[in-house]
Tab-separated table of C-alpha atoms in Angstrom:
chain	number	residue	atom	x	y	z
A	1	MET	CA	10.687	51.358	-48.575
A	2	ILE	CA	11.320	53.600	-51.576
A	3	GLU	CA	10.321	57.255	-51.288
A	4	PHE	CA	10.405	59.951	-53.951
A	5	ASP	CA	10.300	63.485	-52.529
A	6	ARG	CA	9.604	66.223	-55.088
A	7	VAL	CA	11.605	64.381	-57.733
A	8	SER	CA	12.044	65.810	-61.232
A	9	LYS	CA	13.579	64.098	-64.250
A	10	SER	CA	13.629	65.112	-67.908
A	11	PHE	CA	15.598	64.608	-71.121
A	12	TRP	CA	16.372	66.804	-74.089
A	13	THR	CA	15.328	64.923	-77.220
A	14	GLY	CA	16.987	67.320	-79.666
A	15	SER	CA	13.837	69.274	-80.388
A	16	GLN	CA	12.062	69.436	-77.032
A	17	ARG	CA	12.354	68.541	-73.373
A	18	LYS	CA	10.662	65.270	-72.434
A	19	VAL	CA	9.440	65.320	-68.838
A	20	ILE	CA	9.415	61.993	-66.982
A	21	LEU	CA	8.696	63.304	-63.486
A	22	ASP	CA	7.782	66.834	-62.397
A	23	ARG	CA	8.279	67.362	-58.647
A	24	ALA	CA	6.624	63.988	-58.004
A	25	SER	CA	6.246	62.579	-54.486
A	26	PHE	CA	5.181	59.020	-53.648
A	27	ARG	CA	6.187	56.027	-51.541
A	28	VAL	CA	6.419	52.254	-52.036
A	29	GLU	CA	5.956	50.448	-48.699
A	30	LEU	CA	7.238	46.965	-47.913
A	31	GLY	CA	4.480	44.392	-48.155
A	32	HIS	CA	2.484	46.433	-50.681
A	33	SER	CA	3.392	45.413	-54.221
A	34	LEU	CA	2.717	48.098	-56.793
A	35	GLY	CA	1.943	48.027	-60.494
A	36	ILE	CA	2.590	51.149	-62.538
A	37	LEU	CA	0.677	51.757	-65.758
A	38	ALA	CA	2.443	53.959	-68.277
A	39	ALA	CA	2.072	54.326	-72.017
A	40	ASN	CA	5.019	53.467	-74.228
A	41	GLY	CA	7.516	56.293	-74.433
A	42	THR	CA	6.513	57.947	-71.150
A	43	GLY	CA	9.573	56.860	-69.178
A	44	LYS	CA	8.788	53.468	-67.627
A	45	THR	CA	12.368	52.246	-67.789
A	46	THR	CA	13.739	55.566	-66.509
A	47	LEU	CA	11.406	55.421	-63.516
A	48	ILE	CA	12.356	51.860	-62.583
A	49	ASN	CA	16.056	52.683	-63.030
A	50	MET	CA	15.676	55.634	-60.656
A	51	MET	CA	14.110	53.339	-58.059
A	52	ALA	CA	17.124	51.038	-58.387
A	53	GLY	CA	19.576	53.916	-58.129
A	54	LEU	CA	20.850	53.454	-61.688
A	55	GLU	CA	19.748	56.948	-62.713
A	56	LYS	CA	19.785	60.104	-60.609
A	57	PRO	CA	17.017	62.722	-60.438
A	58	ASP	CA	17.534	66.226	-61.772
A	59	GLU	CA	15.969	67.571	-58.573
A	60	GLY	CA	14.494	66.159	-55.373
A	61	ARG	CA	15.450	63.230	-53.194
A	62	ILE	CA	15.022	59.455	-53.465
A	63	THR	CA	15.256	57.480	-50.204
A	64	ARG	CA	15.816	53.718	-50.078
A	65	ASN	CA	16.006	51.816	-46.788
A	66	SER	CA	15.437	48.264	-48.070
A	67	ARG	CA	17.303	45.714	-50.147
A	68	ILE	CA	16.228	46.668	-53.670
A	69	SER	CA	16.983	44.537	-56.712
A	70	PHE	CA	18.444	45.779	-59.952
A	71	PRO	CA	15.741	45.710	-62.656
A	72	LEU	CA	15.022	42.257	-64.026
A	73	GLY	CA	17.204	41.793	-67.088
A	74	PHE	CA	19.589	44.651	-66.276
A	75	MET	CA	23.109	43.886	-67.515
A	76	GLY	CA	24.948	46.973	-66.265
A	77	GLY	CA	26.634	45.127	-63.391
A	78	VAL	CA	28.023	42.386	-65.629
A	79	VAL	CA	31.515	42.905	-67.084
A	80	ALA	CA	31.700	41.640	-70.676
A	81	LYS	CA	35.408	40.767	-70.601
A	82	HIS	CA	34.956	38.559	-67.537
A	83	THR	CA	33.535	35.039	-67.541
A	84	GLY	CA	30.214	34.009	-66.061
A	85	THR	CA	32.146	32.499	-63.153
A	86	GLU	CA	34.083	35.693	-62.503
A	87	ASN	CA	30.961	37.839	-62.688
A	88	ALA	CA	29.020	35.570	-60.331
A	89	ARG	CA	31.791	35.571	-57.748
A	90	TYR	CA	32.257	39.336	-58.012
A	91	ILE	CA	28.530	40.015	-57.501
A	92	ALA	CA	28.545	37.634	-54.537
A	93	ARG	CA	31.379	39.519	-52.836
A	94	LEU	CA	29.677	42.828	-53.633
A	95	TYR	CA	26.569	41.703	-51.727
A	96	GLY	CA	28.473	39.913	-48.955
A	97	LEU	CA	27.406	36.404	-50.024
A	98	ASP	CA	29.290	33.129	-50.405
A	99	PRO	CA	30.963	33.208	-53.870
A	100	ASP	CA	30.921	29.398	-54.093
A	101	TYR	CA	27.151	29.333	-53.540
A	102	VAL	CA	26.371	32.109	-56.030
A	103	GLU	CA	28.610	30.573	-58.682
A	104	SER	CA	27.081	27.106	-58.217
A	105	PHE	CA	23.527	28.469	-58.229
A	106	CYS	CA	24.054	30.488	-61.425
A	107	ARG	CA	25.911	27.656	-63.141
A	108	TRP	CA	22.996	25.295	-62.378
A	109	LEU	CA	20.240	27.717	-63.354
A	110	CYS	CA	21.852	29.129	-66.506
A	111	ASP	CA	22.933	25.694	-67.774
A	112	LEU	CA	25.406	27.332	-70.163
A	113	GLY	CA	27.906	24.487	-70.072
A	114	GLU	CA	31.413	25.511	-71.030
A	115	TYR	CA	30.232	29.030	-71.909
A	116	PHE	CA	29.937	29.825	-68.205
A	117	ASP	CA	33.744	29.875	-68.163
A	118	ARG	CA	33.994	32.099	-71.220
A	119	PRO	CA	33.811	35.924	-71.407
A	120	VAL	CA	30.244	37.237	-71.241
A	121	GLY	CA	31.027	39.327	-74.326
A	122	THR	CA	30.937	36.095	-76.351
A	123	TYR	CA	27.401	35.242	-75.175
A	124	SER	CA	24.274	35.588	-77.275
A	125	ALA	CA	21.590	38.013	-76.064
A	126	GLY	CA	19.587	35.096	-74.666
A	127	MET	CA	22.562	33.712	-72.769
A	128	ARG	CA	23.292	37.127	-71.248
A	129	SER	CA	19.649	37.418	-70.157
A	130	ARG	CA	19.844	34.007	-68.491
A	131	LEU	CA	22.964	35.038	-66.578
A	132	SER	CA	21.413	38.318	-65.467
A	133	PHE	CA	18.205	36.601	-64.335
A	134	ALA	CA	20.195	33.949	-62.468
A	135	LEU	CA	22.296	36.578	-60.696
A	136	MET	CA	19.158	38.349	-59.518
A	137	LEU	CA	17.634	35.111	-58.221
A	138	ALA	CA	20.884	34.169	-56.461
A	139	LEU	CA	20.460	37.258	-54.284
A	140	GLU	CA	17.584	37.968	-51.907
A	141	PHE	CA	15.884	41.371	-51.937
A	142	ASP	CA	13.023	43.038	-50.081
A	143	ILE	CA	11.786	44.763	-53.250
A	144	TYR	CA	12.038	43.326	-56.756
A	145	LEU	CA	11.879	45.679	-59.750
A	146	ILE	CA	10.422	44.405	-63.021
A	147	ASP	CA	10.333	46.370	-66.273
A	148	GLU	CA	8.235	44.826	-69.027
A	149	GLY	CA	10.678	46.269	-71.568
A	150	MET	CA	13.615	44.250	-70.257
A	151	PRO	CA	14.928	41.484	-72.525
A	152	SER	CA	13.677	37.957	-71.929
A	153	THR	CA	14.986	34.516	-72.771
A	154	THR	CA	13.404	32.017	-75.133
A	155	ASP	CA	14.987	28.968	-73.474
A	156	VAL	CA	12.021	26.845	-72.338
A	157	GLU	CA	13.829	24.853	-69.638
A	158	PHE	CA	15.423	27.970	-68.176
A	159	ASN	CA	12.061	29.750	-68.125
A	160	ARG	CA	10.532	26.791	-66.292
A	161	LYS	CA	13.212	26.682	-63.585
A	162	ALA	CA	13.624	30.436	-63.232
A	163	GLY	CA	9.884	31.079	-63.328
A	164	SER	CA	9.265	28.620	-60.512
A	165	LEU	CA	12.019	30.177	-58.388
A	166	LEU	CA	10.808	33.709	-59.094
A	167	ARG	CA	7.211	32.885	-58.140
A	168	GLU	CA	8.412	31.382	-54.848
A	169	ARG	CA	10.652	34.373	-54.138
A	170	LEU	CA	7.909	36.882	-54.916
A	171	ARG	CA	5.546	35.218	-52.429
A	172	HIS	CA	7.610	36.758	-49.643
A	173	ALA	CA	8.781	39.977	-51.300
A	174	THR	CA	7.411	43.298	-52.531
A	175	ILE	CA	7.208	43.868	-56.274
A	176	VAL	CA	7.216	47.029	-58.353
A	177	ILE	CA	6.350	46.358	-61.990
A	178	VAL	CA	5.904	48.894	-64.788
A	179	SER	CA	3.894	48.051	-67.894
A	180	HIS	CA	1.666	49.537	-70.563
A	181	ASP	CA	-0.705	46.558	-70.268
A	182	PRO	CA	-3.046	46.260	-67.224
A	183	ARG	CA	-3.284	42.494	-67.788
A	184	THR	CA	0.430	42.162	-67.002
A	185	LEU	CA	-0.065	43.835	-63.626
A	186	GLU	CA	-2.932	41.520	-62.653
A	187	LYS	CA	-0.448	38.668	-62.188
A	188	PHE	CA	1.605	40.507	-59.573
A	189	CYS	CA	-0.347	43.139	-57.635
A	190	ARG	CA	-3.691	44.516	-56.536
A	191	SER	CA	-2.872	48.203	-56.078
A	192	ALA	CA	-1.577	50.304	-58.948
A	193	ALA	CA	-0.519	53.747	-60.071
A	194	VAL	CA	-0.593	55.699	-63.322
A	195	LEU	CA	2.381	57.676	-64.653
A	196	ARG	CA	0.773	60.693	-66.278
A	197	HIS	CA	2.140	64.134	-67.170
A	198	GLY	CA	5.118	63.806	-64.866
A	199	GLN	CA	3.134	62.626	-61.837
A	200	LEU	CA	2.507	59.211	-60.341
A	201	TYR	CA	-1.149	58.885	-59.319
A	202	MET	CA	-1.568	56.159	-56.682
A	203	PHE	CA	-4.751	54.060	-56.336
A	204	ASP	CA	-5.864	51.395	-53.881
A	205	THR	CA	-6.973	49.055	-56.652
A	206	LEU	CA	-5.831	48.193	-60.152
A	207	GLU	CA	-9.343	48.828	-61.449
A	208	GLU	CA	-9.258	52.468	-60.303
A	209	ALA	CA	-5.878	53.001	-61.940
A	210	ARG	CA	-7.111	51.323	-65.076
A	211	ARG	CA	-10.029	53.771	-65.407
A	212	LEU	CA	-7.688	56.769	-65.424
A	213	TYR	CA	-5.252	55.004	-67.748
A	214	ASP	CA	-7.984	54.060	-70.235
A	215	TYR	CA	-9.456	57.571	-70.088
A	216	GLU	CA	-6.053	59.077	-70.826
A	217	ALA	CA	-5.499	56.651	-73.714
A	218	GLN	CA	-8.863	57.539	-75.264
A	219	GLY	CA	-8.130	61.224	-74.925
């Protein structure tokens, strides 16, 4: 479960204060995947990072009592000066898993060859994305966080293997996905919410959320 209790978050842009959340309260329950519709520039990535614990609220409280993934594609936990092997084994120990298993799994899925034993700072953007994705799939979470703005990989074989594993994993997990496109949410969830004027409006169906989102866009 993830619960936001009167949470506020804003940024100073240099000319004005941009409000992401304004004393917002909502809850994500296990077993109930949630799609969040939000226009570009409204704070989708900030919201998903707050759920993961990567960003703190200005006010209010965020409660997490489940195993929650880092956002898909997030590279903050990977140390650039360390090799893929070193990063995989470190993450494994951090989560109390077998380092040999996590290293072998990531090595197989990434298929980076000799680069897996080189510093991550020498990787291309696509190679770093593959490592990050593999690290997430090597771990098991109750709630997976997906931000449509996260970088993706163009490697066809990796996408095939990783996509198959992700679909299998998501069959038994709860998903929170943020997007500006309702069609993206259709693939993952039935219920949805709309991030609007600092509040998250929850709906039982994606269609209900879509009506408010479309109305706001037209306005």
